[in-house]
Amino acid sequence: MEIVILGGNRQIGRLAADAIEQLVRRKPGAVLGLATGSSPLPVYDELAARHEQGLDFSRASAFALDEYVGLPAGHPQSYREVVRREFTDRLNIPPENVHGPDGAAADIPAACEAYEQAIAAAGGVDLQLLGVGTDGHIGFNEPGSSFASRTRIKSLVEQTRRDNARFFTRLAEVPHHVITQGLGTIMAARHVILLATGAQKAQAVRDFVEGPVAAICPASVLQFHPHATVLLDEAAASALKLADFYRHTYENKPAWQGL
C-alpha cells in the first residue's frame, strides 16, 4: 500500500487523473471503477478538463461501485444520476459503456449476480477509485462485511445515513439499503486508488493504513492488495504515526515507478 500525502483536493485530483490518463493512453479500452460522494469530484473535474484538451474515452468502459435501493428512476441522488452528471456527460465515453447496479430490480440477488458477471465479461476493473467512510467502509461495505463478499444488498448503519444526509433534504429521505460491490469484488481490481480528505477521515485512515486487518474496518483489507494507492490531504493524514516516512518515501520515489 502506497501512502501519498498532498496539499489538498486539487493536487489529489491531478495525481489520480494522471494515473487514469496514463492507463487510458496505454489501454484505450480500459475498464474504470467509479466512486461517488465528495472525494472523487476533483478527479472527475480534472478528467473533464483533460478531455477538452483531447483525452479520448471513446473506447473505455466503467462500473459504479454502488447504488441505493428504492429510489425512483431519475432521482437526482441515485448514483446512476450522479455518475451521469459528474462523469459520463462530461467526457466522450459512450453512455452504454457506463454501468451501475440496478437498485430498482424486482429480483435484487439476480441483479447482483448479473452485475458481477458483467464486470467479469468486461475483463475486470483496471483502476478502481474509492473513498472511505468515517467508520472505514469502502463502497457500502459496512463494518463486519466479509472480505470475500461480492456484489450484494447491504443495510446502512445510521452513521453512514447521517453522513450521506447532506445530499438529501433530510435524513428520513436517505434509503436504508444499497447494492454494493463486495470487498472481494473491489480487491479483484488491478489498481485501487483511495482518496480521503478532511480531519473527519483521520481516524478511519489511521485504522485502515496502520491498524490491524479486521472486519470492523473494511478498508483495512486493502493492506492485502498488490497495487493500492492512498491519496490523502494533510488533515486526513494527521493521525498517522508514520506520516513523515510516507512523505519521505514519496519525495524520493524513482520517477520511472509511477503511481
PDB file of N, CA, C and O in Angstrom, residues 146-180:
ATOM      1  N   SER A 146     -17.836  -9.304   5.010  1.00  0.00           N
ATOM      2  CA  SER A 146     -16.899 -10.374   4.676  1.00  0.00           C
ATOM      3  C   SER A 146     -15.864  -9.881   3.681  1.00  0.00           C
ATOM      4  O   SER A 146     -16.192  -9.220   2.696  1.00  0.00           O
ATOM      5  N   PHE A 147     -14.619 -10.239   3.906  1.00  0.00           N
ATOM      6  CA  PHE A 147     -13.559  -9.884   2.968  1.00  0.00           C
ATOM      7  C   PHE A 147     -13.719 -10.615   1.637  1.00  0.00           C
ATOM      8  O   PHE A 147     -13.130 -10.204   0.632  1.00  0.00           O
ATOM      9  N   ALA A 148     -14.492 -11.684   1.607  1.00  0.00           N
ATOM     10  CA  ALA A 148     -14.717 -12.438   0.372  1.00  0.00           C
ATOM     11  C   ALA A 148     -15.996 -12.018  -0.342  1.00  0.00           C
ATOM     12  O   ALA A 148     -16.329 -12.586  -1.377  1.00  0.00           O
ATOM     13  N   SER A 149     -16.704 -11.024   0.179  1.00  0.00           N
ATOM     14  CA  SER A 149     -18.033 -10.686  -0.334  1.00  0.00           C
ATOM     15  C   SER A 149     -17.988 -10.178  -1.765  1.00  0.00           C
ATOM     16  O   SER A 149     -17.017  -9.564  -2.211  1.00  0.00           O
ATOM     17  N   ARG A 150     -19.072 -10.450  -2.483  1.00  0.00           N
ATOM     18  CA  ARG A 150     -19.278  -9.969  -3.844  1.00  0.00           C
ATOM     19  C   ARG A 150     -20.501  -9.047  -3.866  1.00  0.00           C
ATOM     20  O   ARG A 150     -21.116  -8.792  -2.833  1.00  0.00           O
ATOM     21  N   THR A 151     -20.839  -8.540  -5.023  1.00  0.00           N
ATOM     22  CA  THR A 151     -21.944  -7.578  -5.132  1.00  0.00           C
ATOM     23  C   THR A 151     -23.206  -8.145  -4.488  1.00  0.00           C
ATOM     24  O   THR A 151     -23.619  -9.269  -4.776  1.00  0.00           O
ATOM     25  N   ARG A 152     -23.808  -7.317  -3.597  1.00  0.00           N
ATOM     26  CA  ARG A 152     -24.944  -7.803  -2.819  1.00  0.00           C
ATOM     27  C   ARG A 152     -25.698  -6.616  -2.222  1.00  0.00           C
ATOM     28  O   ARG A 152     -25.219  -5.485  -2.284  1.00  0.00           O
ATOM     29  N   ILE A 153     -26.850  -6.900  -1.607  1.00  0.00           N
ATOM     30  CA  ILE A 153     -27.599  -5.878  -0.891  1.00  0.00           C
ATOM     31  C   ILE A 153     -27.046  -5.755   0.524  1.00  0.00           C
ATOM     32  O   ILE A 153     -26.632  -6.748   1.133  1.00  0.00           O
ATOM     33  N   LYS A 154     -26.971  -4.514   1.020  1.00  0.00           N
ATOM     34  CA  LYS A 154     -26.489  -4.261   2.379  1.00  0.00           C
ATOM     35  C   LYS A 154     -27.385  -3.235   3.054  1.00  0.00           C
ATOM     36  O   LYS A 154     -27.939  -2.350   2.406  1.00  0.00           O
ATOM     37  N   SER A 155     -27.490  -3.350   4.372  1.00  0.00           N
ATOM     38  CA  SER A 155     -28.146  -2.330   5.178  1.00  0.00           C
ATOM     39  C   SER A 155     -27.106  -1.300   5.603  1.00  0.00           C
ATOM     40  O   SER A 155     -25.972  -1.649   5.933  1.00  0.00           O
ATOM     41  N   LEU A 156     -27.499  -0.034   5.594  1.00  0.00           N
ATOM     42  CA  LEU A 156     -26.595   1.028   6.006  1.00  0.00           C
ATOM     43  C   LEU A 156     -26.672   1.239   7.515  1.00  0.00           C
ATOM     44  O   LEU A 156     -27.767   1.228   8.098  1.00  0.00           O
ATOM     45  N   VAL A 157     -25.521   1.449   8.151  1.00  0.00           N
ATOM     46  CA  VAL A 157     -25.517   1.845   9.550  1.00  0.00           C
ATOM     47  C   VAL A 157     -25.976   3.308   9.627  1.00  0.00           C
ATOM     48  O   VAL A 157     -25.876   4.066   8.656  1.00  0.00           O
ATOM     49  N   GLU A 158     -26.466   3.706  10.783  1.00  0.00           N
ATOM     50  CA  GLU A 158     -27.025   5.051  10.916  1.00  0.00           C
ATOM     51  C   GLU A 158     -25.970   6.139  10.702  1.00  0.00           C
ATOM     52  O   GLU A 158     -26.284   7.217  10.182  1.00  0.00           O
ATOM     53  N   GLN A 159     -24.715   5.866  11.075  1.00  0.00           N
ATOM     54  CA  GLN A 159     -23.679   6.865  10.854  1.00  0.00           C
ATOM     55  C   GLN A 159     -23.514   7.154   9.366  1.00  0.00           C
ATOM     56  O   GLN A 159     -23.362   8.314   8.956  1.00  0.00           O
ATOM     57  N   THR A 160     -23.550   6.120   8.542  1.00  0.00           N
ATOM     58  CA  THR A 160     -23.437   6.313   7.096  1.00  0.00           C
ATOM     59  C   THR A 160     -24.634   7.098   6.568  1.00  0.00           C
ATOM     60  O   THR A 160     -24.486   7.998   5.733  1.00  0.00           O
ATOM     61  N   ARG A 161     -25.826   6.783   7.056  1.00  0.00           N
ATOM     62  CA  ARG A 161     -27.008   7.527   6.622  1.00  0.00           C
ATOM     63  C   ARG A 161     -26.888   8.994   7.019  1.00  0.00           C
ATOM     64  O   ARG A 161     -27.221   9.889   6.236  1.00  0.00           O
ATOM     65  N   ARG A 162     -26.397   9.258   8.223  1.00  0.00           N
ATOM     66  CA  ARG A 162     -26.223  10.651   8.649  1.00  0.00           C
ATOM     67  C   ARG A 162     -25.168  11.353   7.806  1.00  0.00           C
ATOM     68  O   ARG A 162     -25.321  12.515   7.421  1.00  0.00           O
ATOM     69  N   ASP A 163     -24.067  10.636   7.503  1.00  0.00           N
ATOM     70  CA  ASP A 163     -23.016  11.233   6.667  1.00  0.00           C
ATOM     71  C   ASP A 163     -23.545  11.593   5.289  1.00  0.00           C
ATOM     72  O   ASP A 163     -23.137  12.601   4.691  1.00  0.00           O
ATOM     73  N   ASN A 164     -24.444  10.774   4.749  1.00  0.00           N
ATOM     74  CA  ASN A 164     -24.963  10.988   3.398  1.00  0.00           C
ATOM     75  C   ASN A 164     -26.190  11.897   3.360  1.00  0.00           C
ATOM     76  O   ASN A 164     -26.644  12.279   2.273  1.00  0.00           O
ATOM     77  N   ALA A 165     -26.708  12.258   4.528  1.00  0.00           N
ATOM     78  CA  ALA A 165     -27.905  13.094   4.564  1.00  0.00           C
ATOM     79  C   ALA A 165     -27.664  14.472   3.956  1.00  0.00           C
ATOM     80  O   ALA A 165     -28.618  15.137   3.535  1.00  0.00           O
ATOM     81  N   ARG A 166     -26.407  14.899   3.870  1.00  0.00           N
ATOM     82  CA  ARG A 166     -26.111  16.213   3.284  1.00  0.00           C
ATOM     83  C   ARG A 166     -26.502  16.284   1.816  1.00  0.00           C
ATOM     84  O   ARG A 166     -26.656  17.382   1.268  1.00  0.00           O
ATOM     85  N   PHE A 167     -26.651  15.135   1.166  1.00  0.00           N
ATOM     86  CA  PHE A 167     -27.039  15.111  -0.239  1.00  0.00           C
ATOM     87  C   PHE A 167     -28.560  15.107  -0.422  1.00  0.00           C
ATOM     88  O   PHE A 167     -29.043  15.211  -1.551  1.00  0.00           O
ATOM     89  N   PHE A 168     -29.294  14.956   0.680  1.00  0.00           N
ATOM     90  CA  PHE A 168     -30.753  14.895   0.640  1.00  0.00           C
ATOM     91  C   PHE A 168     -31.320  16.080   1.424  1.00  0.00           C
ATOM     92  O   PHE A 168     -30.600  16.787   2.122  1.00  0.00           O
ATOM     93  N   THR A 169     -32.619  16.277   1.315  1.00  0.00           N
ATOM     94  CA  THR A 169     -33.268  17.364   2.059  1.00  0.00           C
ATOM     95  C   THR A 169     -33.270  17.085   3.554  1.00  0.00           C
ATOM     96  O   THR A 169     -33.096  17.990   4.377  1.00  0.00           O
ATOM     97  N   ARG A 170     -33.471  15.817   3.919  1.00  0.00           N
ATOM     98  CA  ARG A 170     -33.494  15.443   5.328  1.00  0.00           C
ATOM     99  C   ARG A 170     -33.094  13.977   5.470  1.00  0.00           C
ATOM    100  O   ARG A 170     -33.134  13.212   4.502  1.00  0.00           O
ATOM    101  N   LEU A 171     -32.718  13.604   6.697  1.00  0.00           N
ATOM    102  CA  LEU A 171     -32.225  12.253   6.955  1.00  0.00           C
ATOM    103  C   LEU A 171     -33.242  11.187   6.570  1.00  0.00           C
ATOM    104  O   LEU A 171     -32.867  10.130   6.054  1.00  0.00           O
ATOM    105  N   ALA A 172     -34.514  11.455   6.802  1.00  0.00           N
ATOM    106  CA  ALA A 172     -35.545  10.455   6.529  1.00  0.00           C
ATOM    107  C   ALA A 172     -35.575  10.038   5.061  1.00  0.00           C
ATOM    108  O   ALA A 172     -36.094   8.955   4.733  1.00  0.00           O
ATOM    109  N   GLU A 173     -35.034  10.868   4.167  1.00  0.00           N
ATOM    110  CA  GLU A 173     -35.049  10.541   2.742  1.00  0.00           C
ATOM    111  C   GLU A 173     -33.920   9.594   2.339  1.00  0.00           C
ATOM    112  O   GLU A 173     -33.944   9.047   1.235  1.00  0.00           O
ATOM    113  N   VAL A 174     -32.938   9.412   3.208  1.00  0.00           N
ATOM    114  CA  VAL A 174     -31.802   8.555   2.865  1.00  0.00           C
ATOM    115  C   VAL A 174     -32.233   7.102   2.959  1.00  0.00           C
ATOM    116  O   VAL A 174     -32.713   6.658   4.015  1.00  0.00           O
ATOM    117  N   PRO A 175     -32.089   6.315   1.887  1.00  0.00           N
ATOM    118  CA  PRO A 175     -32.501   4.909   1.938  1.00  0.00           C
ATOM    119  C   PRO A 175     -31.743   4.119   3.010  1.00  0.00           C
ATOM    120  O   PRO A 175     -30.642   4.487   3.418  1.00  0.00           O
ATOM    121  N   HIS A 176     -32.351   3.035   3.436  1.00  0.00           N
ATOM    122  CA  HIS A 176     -31.732   2.153   4.427  1.00  0.00           C
ATOM    123  C   HIS A 176     -30.926   1.035   3.778  1.00  0.00           C
ATOM    124  O   HIS A 176     -30.126   0.386   4.466  1.00  0.00           O
ATOM    125  N   HIS A 177     -31.137   0.802   2.483  1.00  0.00           N
ATOM    126  CA  HIS A 177     -30.475  -0.312   1.812  1.00  0.00           C
ATOM    127  C   HIS A 177     -29.791   0.147   0.532  1.00  0.00           C
ATOM    128  O   HIS A 177     -30.212   1.122  -0.107  1.00  0.00           O
ATOM    129  N   VAL A 178     -28.753  -0.591   0.174  1.00  0.00           N
ATOM    130  CA  VAL A 178     -27.979  -0.305  -1.033  1.00  0.00           C
ATOM    131  C   VAL A 178     -27.575  -1.621  -1.679  1.00  0.00           C
ATOM    132  O   VAL A 178     -27.589  -2.678  -1.045  1.00  0.00           O
ATOM    133  N   ILE A 179     -27.207  -1.529  -2.957  1.00  0.00           N
ATOM    134  CA  ILE A 179     -26.447  -2.601  -3.600  1.00  0.00           C
ATOM    135  C   ILE A 179     -25.016  -2.110  -3.703  1.00  0.00           C
ATOM    136  O   ILE A 179     -24.773  -0.977  -4.122  1.00  0.00           O
ATOM    137  N   THR A 180     -24.074  -2.938  -3.305  1.00  0.00           N
ATOM    138  CA  THR A 180     -22.673  -2.540  -3.364  1.00  0.00           C
ATOM    139  C   THR A 180     -21.804  -3.661  -3.894  1.00  0.00           C
ATOM    140  O   THR A 180     -22.077  -4.837  -3.655  1.00  0.00           O
TER     141      THR A 180
END
